[in-house]
PDB file of C-alpha atoms in Angstrom:
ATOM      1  CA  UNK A  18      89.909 113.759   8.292  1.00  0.00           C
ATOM      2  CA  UNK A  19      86.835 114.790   6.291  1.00  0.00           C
ATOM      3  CA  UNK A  20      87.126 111.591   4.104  1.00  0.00           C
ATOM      4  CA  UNK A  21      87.618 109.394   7.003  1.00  0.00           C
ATOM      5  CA  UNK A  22      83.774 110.936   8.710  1.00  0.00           C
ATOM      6  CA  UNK A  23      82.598 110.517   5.043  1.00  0.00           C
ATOM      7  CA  UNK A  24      82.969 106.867   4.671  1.00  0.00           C
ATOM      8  CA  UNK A  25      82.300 106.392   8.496  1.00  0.00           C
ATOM      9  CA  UNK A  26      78.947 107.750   7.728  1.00  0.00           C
ATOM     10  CA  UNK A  27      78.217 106.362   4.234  1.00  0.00           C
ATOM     11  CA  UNK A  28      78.820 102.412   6.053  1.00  0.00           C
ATOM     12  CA  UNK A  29      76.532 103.126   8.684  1.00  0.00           C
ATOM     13  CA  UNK A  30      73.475 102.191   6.653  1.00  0.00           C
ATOM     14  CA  UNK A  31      74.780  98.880   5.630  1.00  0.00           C
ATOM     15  CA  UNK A  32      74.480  97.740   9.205  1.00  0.00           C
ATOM     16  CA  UNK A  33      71.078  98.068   8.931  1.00  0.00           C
ATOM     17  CA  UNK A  34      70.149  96.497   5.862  1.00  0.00           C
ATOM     18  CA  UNK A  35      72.006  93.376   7.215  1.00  0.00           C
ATOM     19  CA  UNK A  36      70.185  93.332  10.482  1.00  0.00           C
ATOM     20  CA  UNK A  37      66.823  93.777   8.071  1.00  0.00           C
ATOM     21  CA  UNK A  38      68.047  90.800   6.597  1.00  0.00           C
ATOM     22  CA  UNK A  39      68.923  88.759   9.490  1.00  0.00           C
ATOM     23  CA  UNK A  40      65.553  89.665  10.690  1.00  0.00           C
ATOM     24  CA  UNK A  41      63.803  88.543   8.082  1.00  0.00           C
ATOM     25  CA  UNK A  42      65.765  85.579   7.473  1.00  0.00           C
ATOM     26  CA  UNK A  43      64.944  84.795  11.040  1.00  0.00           C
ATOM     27  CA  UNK A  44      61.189  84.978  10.493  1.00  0.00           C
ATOM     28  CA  UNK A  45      60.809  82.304   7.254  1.00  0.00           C
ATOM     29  CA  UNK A  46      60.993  79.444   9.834  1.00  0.00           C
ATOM     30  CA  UNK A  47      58.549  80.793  12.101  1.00  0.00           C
ATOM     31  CA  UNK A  48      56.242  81.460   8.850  1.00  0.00           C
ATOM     32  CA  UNK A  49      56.707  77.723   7.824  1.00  0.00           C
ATOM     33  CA  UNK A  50      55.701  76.106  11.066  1.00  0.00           C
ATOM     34  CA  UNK A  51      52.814  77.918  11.684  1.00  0.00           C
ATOM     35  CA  UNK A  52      51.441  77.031   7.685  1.00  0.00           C
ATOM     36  CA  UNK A  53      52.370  73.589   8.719  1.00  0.00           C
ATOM     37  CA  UNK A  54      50.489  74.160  12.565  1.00  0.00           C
ATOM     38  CA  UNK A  55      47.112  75.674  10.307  1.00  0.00           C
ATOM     39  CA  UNK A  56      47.168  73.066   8.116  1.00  0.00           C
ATOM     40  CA  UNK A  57      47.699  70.008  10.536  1.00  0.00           C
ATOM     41  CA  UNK A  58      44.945  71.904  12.219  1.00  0.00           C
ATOM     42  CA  UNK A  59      42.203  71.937   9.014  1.00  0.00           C
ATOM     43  CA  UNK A  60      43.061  68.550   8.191  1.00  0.00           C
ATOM     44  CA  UNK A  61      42.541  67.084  11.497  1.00  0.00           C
ATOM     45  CA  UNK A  62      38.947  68.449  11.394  1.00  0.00           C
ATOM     46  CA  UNK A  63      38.388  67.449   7.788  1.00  0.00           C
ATOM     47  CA  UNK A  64      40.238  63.912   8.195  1.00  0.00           C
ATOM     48  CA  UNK A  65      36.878  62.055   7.296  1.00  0.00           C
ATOM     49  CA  UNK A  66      36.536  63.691   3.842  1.00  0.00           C
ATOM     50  CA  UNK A  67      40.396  63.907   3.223  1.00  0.00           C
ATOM     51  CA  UNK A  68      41.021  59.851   4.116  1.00  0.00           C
ATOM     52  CA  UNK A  69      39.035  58.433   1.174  1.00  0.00           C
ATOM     53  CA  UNK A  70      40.576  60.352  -1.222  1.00  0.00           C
ATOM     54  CA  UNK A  71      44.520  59.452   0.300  1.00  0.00           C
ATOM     55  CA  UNK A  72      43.289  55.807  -0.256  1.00  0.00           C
ATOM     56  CA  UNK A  73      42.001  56.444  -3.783  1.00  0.00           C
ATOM     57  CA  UNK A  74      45.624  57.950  -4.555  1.00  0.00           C
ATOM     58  CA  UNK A  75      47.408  55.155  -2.815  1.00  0.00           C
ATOM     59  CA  UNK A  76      45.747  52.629  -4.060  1.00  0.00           C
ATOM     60  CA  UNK A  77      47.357  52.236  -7.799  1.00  0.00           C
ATOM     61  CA  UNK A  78      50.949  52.348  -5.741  1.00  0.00           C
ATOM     62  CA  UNK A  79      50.494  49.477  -3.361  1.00  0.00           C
ATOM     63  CA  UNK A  80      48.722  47.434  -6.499  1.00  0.00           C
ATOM     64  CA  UNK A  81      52.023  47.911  -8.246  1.00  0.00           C
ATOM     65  CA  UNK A  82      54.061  47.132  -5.424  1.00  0.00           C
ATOM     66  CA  UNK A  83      52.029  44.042  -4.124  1.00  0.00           C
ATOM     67  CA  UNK A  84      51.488  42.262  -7.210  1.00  0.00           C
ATOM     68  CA  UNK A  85      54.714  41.307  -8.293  1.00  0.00           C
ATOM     69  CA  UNK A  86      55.334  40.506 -12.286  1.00  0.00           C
ATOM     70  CA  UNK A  87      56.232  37.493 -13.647  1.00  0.00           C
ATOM     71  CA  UNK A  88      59.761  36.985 -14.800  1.00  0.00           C
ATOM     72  CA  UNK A  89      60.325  36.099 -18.537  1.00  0.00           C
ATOM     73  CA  UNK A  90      63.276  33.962 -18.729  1.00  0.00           C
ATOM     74  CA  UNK A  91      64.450  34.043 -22.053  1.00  0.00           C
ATOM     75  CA  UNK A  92      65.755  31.064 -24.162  1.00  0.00           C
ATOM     76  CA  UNK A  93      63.552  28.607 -22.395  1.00  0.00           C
ATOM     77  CA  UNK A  94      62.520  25.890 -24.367  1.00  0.00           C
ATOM     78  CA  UNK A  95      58.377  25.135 -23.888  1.00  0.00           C
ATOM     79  CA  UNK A  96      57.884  22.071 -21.386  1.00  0.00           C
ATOM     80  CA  UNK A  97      56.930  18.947 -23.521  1.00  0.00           C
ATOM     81  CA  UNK A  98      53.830  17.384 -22.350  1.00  0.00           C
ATOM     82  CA  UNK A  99      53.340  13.442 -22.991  1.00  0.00           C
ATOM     83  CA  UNK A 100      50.163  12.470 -24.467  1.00  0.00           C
ATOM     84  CA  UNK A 101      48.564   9.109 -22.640  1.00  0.00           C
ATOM     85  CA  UNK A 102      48.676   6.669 -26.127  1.00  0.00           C
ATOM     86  CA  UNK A 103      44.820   5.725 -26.602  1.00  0.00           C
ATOM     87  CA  UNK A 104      44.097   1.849 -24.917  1.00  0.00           C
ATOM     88  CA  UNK A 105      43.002  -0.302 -27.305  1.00  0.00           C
ATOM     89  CA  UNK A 106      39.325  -1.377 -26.823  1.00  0.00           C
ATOM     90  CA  UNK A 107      39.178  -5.140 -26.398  1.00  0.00           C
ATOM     91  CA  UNK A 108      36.184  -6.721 -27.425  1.00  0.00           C
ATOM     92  CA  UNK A 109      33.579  -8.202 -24.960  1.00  0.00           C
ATOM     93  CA  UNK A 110      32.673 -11.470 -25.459  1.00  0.00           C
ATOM     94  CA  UNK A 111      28.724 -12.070 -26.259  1.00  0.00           C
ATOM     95  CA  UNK A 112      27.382 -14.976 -24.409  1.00  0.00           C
ATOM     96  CA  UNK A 113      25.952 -17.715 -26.891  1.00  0.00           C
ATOM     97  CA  UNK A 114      22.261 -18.747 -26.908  1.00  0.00           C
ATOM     98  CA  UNK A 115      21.842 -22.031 -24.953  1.00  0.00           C
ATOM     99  CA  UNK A 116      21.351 -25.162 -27.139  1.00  0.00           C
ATOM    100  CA  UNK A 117      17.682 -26.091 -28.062  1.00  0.00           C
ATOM    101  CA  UNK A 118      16.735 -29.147 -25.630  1.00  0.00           C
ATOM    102  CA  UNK A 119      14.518 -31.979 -27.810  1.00  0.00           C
ATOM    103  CA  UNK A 120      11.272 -32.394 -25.886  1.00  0.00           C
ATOM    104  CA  UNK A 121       9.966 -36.076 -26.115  1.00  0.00           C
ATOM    105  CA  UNK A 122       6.790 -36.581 -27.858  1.00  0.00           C
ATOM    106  CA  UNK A 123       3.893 -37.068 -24.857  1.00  0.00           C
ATOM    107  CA  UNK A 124       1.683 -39.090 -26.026  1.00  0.00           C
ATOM    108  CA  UNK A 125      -2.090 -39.460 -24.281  1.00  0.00           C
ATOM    109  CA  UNK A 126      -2.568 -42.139 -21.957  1.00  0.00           C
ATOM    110  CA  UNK A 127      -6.267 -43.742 -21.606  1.00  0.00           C
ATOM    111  CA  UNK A 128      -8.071 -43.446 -18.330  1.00  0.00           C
ATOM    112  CA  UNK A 129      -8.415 -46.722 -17.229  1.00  0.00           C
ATOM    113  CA  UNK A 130     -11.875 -47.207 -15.230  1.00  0.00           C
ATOM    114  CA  UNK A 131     -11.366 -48.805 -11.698  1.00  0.00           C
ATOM    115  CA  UNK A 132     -13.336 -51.493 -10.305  1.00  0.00           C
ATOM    116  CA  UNK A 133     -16.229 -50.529  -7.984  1.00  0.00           C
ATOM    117  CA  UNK A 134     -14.829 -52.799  -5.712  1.00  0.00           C
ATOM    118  CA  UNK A 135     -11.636 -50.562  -5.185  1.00  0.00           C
ATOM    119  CA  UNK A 136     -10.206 -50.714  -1.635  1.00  0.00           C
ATOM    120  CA  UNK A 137     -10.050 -47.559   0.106  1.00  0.00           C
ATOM    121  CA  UNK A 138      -5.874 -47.738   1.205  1.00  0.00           C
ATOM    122  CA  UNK A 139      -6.233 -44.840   3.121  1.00  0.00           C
ATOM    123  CA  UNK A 140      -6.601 -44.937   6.879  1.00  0.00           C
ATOM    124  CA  UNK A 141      -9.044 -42.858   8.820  1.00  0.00           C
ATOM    125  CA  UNK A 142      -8.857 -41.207  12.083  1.00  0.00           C
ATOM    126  CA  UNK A 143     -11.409 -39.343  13.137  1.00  0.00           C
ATOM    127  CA  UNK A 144     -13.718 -38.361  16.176  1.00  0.00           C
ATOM    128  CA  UNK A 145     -16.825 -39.775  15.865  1.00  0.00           C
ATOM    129  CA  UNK A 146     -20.145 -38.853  18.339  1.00  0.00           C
ATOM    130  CA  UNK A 147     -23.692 -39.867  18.261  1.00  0.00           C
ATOM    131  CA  UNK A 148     -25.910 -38.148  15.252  1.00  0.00           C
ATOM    132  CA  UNK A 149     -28.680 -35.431  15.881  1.00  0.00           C
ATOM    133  CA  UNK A 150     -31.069 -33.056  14.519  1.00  0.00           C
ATOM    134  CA  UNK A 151     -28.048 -31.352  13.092  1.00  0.00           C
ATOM    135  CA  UNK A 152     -25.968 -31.728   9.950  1.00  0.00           C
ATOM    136  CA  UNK A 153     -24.445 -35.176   9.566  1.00  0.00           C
ATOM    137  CA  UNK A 154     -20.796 -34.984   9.039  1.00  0.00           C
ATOM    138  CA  UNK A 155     -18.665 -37.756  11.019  1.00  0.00           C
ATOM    139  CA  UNK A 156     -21.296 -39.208  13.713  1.00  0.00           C
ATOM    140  CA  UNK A 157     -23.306 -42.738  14.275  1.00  0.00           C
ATOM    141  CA  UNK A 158     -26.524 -43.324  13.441  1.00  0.00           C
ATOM    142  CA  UNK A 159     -27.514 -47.151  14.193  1.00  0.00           C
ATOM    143  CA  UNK A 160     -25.389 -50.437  14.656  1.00  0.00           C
ATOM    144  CA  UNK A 161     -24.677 -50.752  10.968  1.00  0.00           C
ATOM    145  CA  UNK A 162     -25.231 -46.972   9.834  1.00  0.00           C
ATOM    146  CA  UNK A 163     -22.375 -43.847  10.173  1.00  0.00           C
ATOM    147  CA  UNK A 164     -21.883 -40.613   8.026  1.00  0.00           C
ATOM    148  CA  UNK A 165     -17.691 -40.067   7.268  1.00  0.00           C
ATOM    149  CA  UNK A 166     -17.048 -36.342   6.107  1.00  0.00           C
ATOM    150  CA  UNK A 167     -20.742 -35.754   5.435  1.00  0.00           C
ATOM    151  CA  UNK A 168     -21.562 -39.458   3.150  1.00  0.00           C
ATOM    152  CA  UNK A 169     -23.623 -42.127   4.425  1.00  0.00           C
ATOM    153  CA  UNK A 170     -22.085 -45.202   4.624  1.00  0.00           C
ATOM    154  CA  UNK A 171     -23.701 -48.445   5.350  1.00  0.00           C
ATOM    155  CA  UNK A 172     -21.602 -51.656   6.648  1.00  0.00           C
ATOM    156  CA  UNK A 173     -22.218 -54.306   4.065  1.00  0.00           C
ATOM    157  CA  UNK A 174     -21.003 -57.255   5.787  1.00  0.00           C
ATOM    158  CA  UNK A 175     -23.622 -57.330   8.812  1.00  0.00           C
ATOM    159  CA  UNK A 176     -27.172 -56.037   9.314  1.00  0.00           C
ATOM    160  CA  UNK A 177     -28.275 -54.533  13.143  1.00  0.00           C
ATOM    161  CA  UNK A 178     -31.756 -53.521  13.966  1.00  0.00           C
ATOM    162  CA  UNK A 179     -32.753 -49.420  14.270  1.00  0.00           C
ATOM    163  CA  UNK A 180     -33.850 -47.910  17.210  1.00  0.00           C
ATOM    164  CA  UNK A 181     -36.407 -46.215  15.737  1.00  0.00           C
ATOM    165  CA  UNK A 182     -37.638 -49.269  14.055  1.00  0.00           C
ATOM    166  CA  UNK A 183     -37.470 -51.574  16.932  1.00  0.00           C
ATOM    167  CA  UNK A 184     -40.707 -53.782  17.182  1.00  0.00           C
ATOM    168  CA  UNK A 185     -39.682 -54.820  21.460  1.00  0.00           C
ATOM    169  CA  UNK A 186     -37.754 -53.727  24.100  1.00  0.00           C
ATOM    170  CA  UNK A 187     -35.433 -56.563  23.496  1.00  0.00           C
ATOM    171  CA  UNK A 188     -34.683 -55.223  19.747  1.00  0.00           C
ATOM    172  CA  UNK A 189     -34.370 -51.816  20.803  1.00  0.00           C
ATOM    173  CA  UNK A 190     -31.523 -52.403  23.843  1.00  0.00           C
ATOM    174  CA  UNK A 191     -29.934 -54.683  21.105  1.00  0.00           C
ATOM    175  CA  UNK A 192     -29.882 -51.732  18.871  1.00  0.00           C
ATOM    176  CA  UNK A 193     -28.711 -49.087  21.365  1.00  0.00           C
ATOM    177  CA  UNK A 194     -25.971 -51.642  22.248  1.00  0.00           C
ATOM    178  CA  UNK A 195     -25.019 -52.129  18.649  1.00  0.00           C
ATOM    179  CA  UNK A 196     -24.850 -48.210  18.423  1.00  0.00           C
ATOM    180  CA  UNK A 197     -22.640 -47.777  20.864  1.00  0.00           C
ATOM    181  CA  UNK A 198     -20.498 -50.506  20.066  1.00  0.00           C
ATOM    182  CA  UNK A 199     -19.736 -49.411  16.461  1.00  0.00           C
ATOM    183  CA  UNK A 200     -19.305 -45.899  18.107  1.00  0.00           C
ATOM    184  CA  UNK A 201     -16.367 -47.287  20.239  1.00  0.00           C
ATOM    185  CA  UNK A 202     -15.009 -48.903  17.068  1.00  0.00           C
ATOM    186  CA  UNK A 203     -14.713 -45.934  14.635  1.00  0.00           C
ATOM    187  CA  UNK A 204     -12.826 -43.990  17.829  1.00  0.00           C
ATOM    188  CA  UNK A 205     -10.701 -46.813  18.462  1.00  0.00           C
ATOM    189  CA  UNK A 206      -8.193 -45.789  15.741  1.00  0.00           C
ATOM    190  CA  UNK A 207      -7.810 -45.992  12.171  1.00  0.00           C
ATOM    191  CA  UNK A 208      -9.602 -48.298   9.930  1.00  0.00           C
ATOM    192  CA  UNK A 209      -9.892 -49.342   6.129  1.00  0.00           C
ATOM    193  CA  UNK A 210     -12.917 -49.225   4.086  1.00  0.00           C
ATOM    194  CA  UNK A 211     -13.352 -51.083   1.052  1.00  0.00           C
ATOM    195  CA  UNK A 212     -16.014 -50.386  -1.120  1.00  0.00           C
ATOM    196  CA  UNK A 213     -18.551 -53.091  -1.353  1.00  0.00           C
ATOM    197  CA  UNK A 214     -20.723 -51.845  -4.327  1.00  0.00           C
ATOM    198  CA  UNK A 215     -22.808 -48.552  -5.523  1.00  0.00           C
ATOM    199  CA  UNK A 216     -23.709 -45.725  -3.516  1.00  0.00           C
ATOM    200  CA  UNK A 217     -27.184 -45.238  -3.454  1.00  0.00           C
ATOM    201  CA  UNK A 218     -29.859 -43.215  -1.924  1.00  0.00           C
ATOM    202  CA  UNK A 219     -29.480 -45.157   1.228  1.00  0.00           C
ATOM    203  CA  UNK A 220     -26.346 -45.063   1.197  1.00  0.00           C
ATOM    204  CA  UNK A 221     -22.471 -46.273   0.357  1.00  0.00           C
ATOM    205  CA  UNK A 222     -21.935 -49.759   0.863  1.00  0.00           C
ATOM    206  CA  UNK A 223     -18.089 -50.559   2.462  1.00  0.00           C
ATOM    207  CA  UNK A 224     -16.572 -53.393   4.377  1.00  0.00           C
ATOM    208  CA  UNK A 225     -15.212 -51.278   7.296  1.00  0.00           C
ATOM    209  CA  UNK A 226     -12.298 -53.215   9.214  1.00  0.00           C
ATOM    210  CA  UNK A 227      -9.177 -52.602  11.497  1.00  0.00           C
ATOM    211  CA  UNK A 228      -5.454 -54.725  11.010  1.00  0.00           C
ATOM    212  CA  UNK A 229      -7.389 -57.615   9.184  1.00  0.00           C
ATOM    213  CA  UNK A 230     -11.219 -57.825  11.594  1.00  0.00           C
ATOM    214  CA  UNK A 231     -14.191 -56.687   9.927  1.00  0.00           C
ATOM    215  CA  UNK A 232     -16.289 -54.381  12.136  1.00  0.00           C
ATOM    216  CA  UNK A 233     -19.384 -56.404  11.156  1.00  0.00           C
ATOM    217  CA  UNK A 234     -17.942 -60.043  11.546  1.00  0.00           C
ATOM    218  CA  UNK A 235     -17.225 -58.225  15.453  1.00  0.00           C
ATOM    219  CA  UNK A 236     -21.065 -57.002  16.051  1.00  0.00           C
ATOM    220  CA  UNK A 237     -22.257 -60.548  14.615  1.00  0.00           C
ATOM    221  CA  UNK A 238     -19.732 -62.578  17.011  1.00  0.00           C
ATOM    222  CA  UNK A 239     -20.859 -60.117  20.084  1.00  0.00           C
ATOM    223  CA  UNK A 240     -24.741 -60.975  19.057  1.00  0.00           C
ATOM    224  CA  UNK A 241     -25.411 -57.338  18.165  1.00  0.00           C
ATOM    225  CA  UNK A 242     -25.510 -58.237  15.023  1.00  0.00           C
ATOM    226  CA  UNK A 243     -26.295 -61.017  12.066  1.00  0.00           C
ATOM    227  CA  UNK A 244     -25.653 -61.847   8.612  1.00  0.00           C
ATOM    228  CA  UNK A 245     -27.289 -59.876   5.767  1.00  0.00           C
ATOM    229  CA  UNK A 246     -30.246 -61.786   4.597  1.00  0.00           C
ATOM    230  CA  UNK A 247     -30.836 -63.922   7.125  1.00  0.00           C
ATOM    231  CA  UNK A 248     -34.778 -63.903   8.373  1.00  0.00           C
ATOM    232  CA  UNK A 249     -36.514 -64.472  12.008  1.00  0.00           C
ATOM    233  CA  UNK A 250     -36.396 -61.775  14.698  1.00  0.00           C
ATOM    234  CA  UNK A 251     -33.998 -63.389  17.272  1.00  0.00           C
ATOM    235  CA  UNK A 252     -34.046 -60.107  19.369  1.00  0.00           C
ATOM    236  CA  UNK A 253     -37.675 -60.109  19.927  1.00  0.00           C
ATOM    237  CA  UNK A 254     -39.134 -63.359  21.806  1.00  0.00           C
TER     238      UNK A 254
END
């Protein structure tokens, strides 16, 4: 009976070394969660400084894993690239200097004088009016007197009295009418004038006519008008 109390007694402490045990083993978990709770807490209020430094560390692992590396095949032959075969450069044609043309010999011709008795071919049309105190360039001065571009020309073929000149009345309404008359001839249309010797300081002689009719054989038929050289004063009686 003694032995029995004995090791009653003696296993009575082993009870409580395995609830110390349990009781600590119970507490480990506890001690975990709140380490994790603290430091959820500390980096929650340091997340600015810690993120950086996550991302430096990460960084190296995603290169790795992003960038993938090239896979060597082995026993492949190298591609064979054709070279273009150089064109042959054909040769441009140069164009060939044109032919020398022979150039006929000109020899000098001689200036032939012309007659002063030439015919003026060309016809004139031009407004003609009464001369003044002005410069003379296409107007009439008497019955047998009229400037053309600025020269005096004198009708050869018939000789009128002057106005200015006029030694009666009857000479000077004979010249007035011969004025007018030769006036009404020169704007009548175009005429011919032939020259009928040298100019001189009185003037250029010409034979003035129209389709064939001498302007002076006109003012001798109408009686304003007579024959160079001939004498008397029929217009004065």
């Amino acid at each position: 009976m003694a032995k029995t109390a004995t090791r009653g007694r003696r296993k009575a402490p082993a009870r409580g070394k395995s609830k110390a045990r349990s009781s600590g083993g119970g507490l480990l978990p506890w001690a975990v969660i709140g380490i994790a709770a603290i430091g959820g807490i500390v980096a929650h209020d340091h997340w600015k400084s810690i993120q950086p430094m996550l991302a430096r560390q990460s960084a190296p692992i995603t290169r790795d894993t992003a960038e993938p590396r090239p896979v060597v095949k082995k026993d492949t032959p190298p591609k064979q690239v054709a070279l273009a075969a150089p064109t042959p450069k054909v040769p441009v044609p140069q164009p060939l200097p044109p032919a020398a043309i022979p150039t006929p010999m000109i020899q000098p011709i001689k200036a032939v004088p012309s007659p002063a008795s030439a015919a003026v071919s060309e016809a004139r049309t031009v407004a003609f009016g009464y001369c003044g105190q002005g410069a003379h360039i296409n107007c009439v001065g008497d019955g047998g007197v009229f400037w053309y571009k600025g020269e005096k020309i004198v009708i050869a073929d018939m000789a009128s009295p002057a106005v200015d000149r006029a030694r009666c009345d009857g000479e000077r309404r004979v010249a007035f009418a011969a004025k007018s008359r030769l006036l009404a001839l020169l704007n009548a249309g175009p005429f011919i004038m032939n020259a009928a010797g040298k100019a001189e300081s009185s003037g250029a002689p010409r034979v003035v006519s129209r389709d064939g009719r001498s302007f002076g054989a006109q003012l001798i038929n109408e009686g304003l008008a007579r024959k160079p050289g001939a004498t008397g004063s029929a217009w004065c009686a």
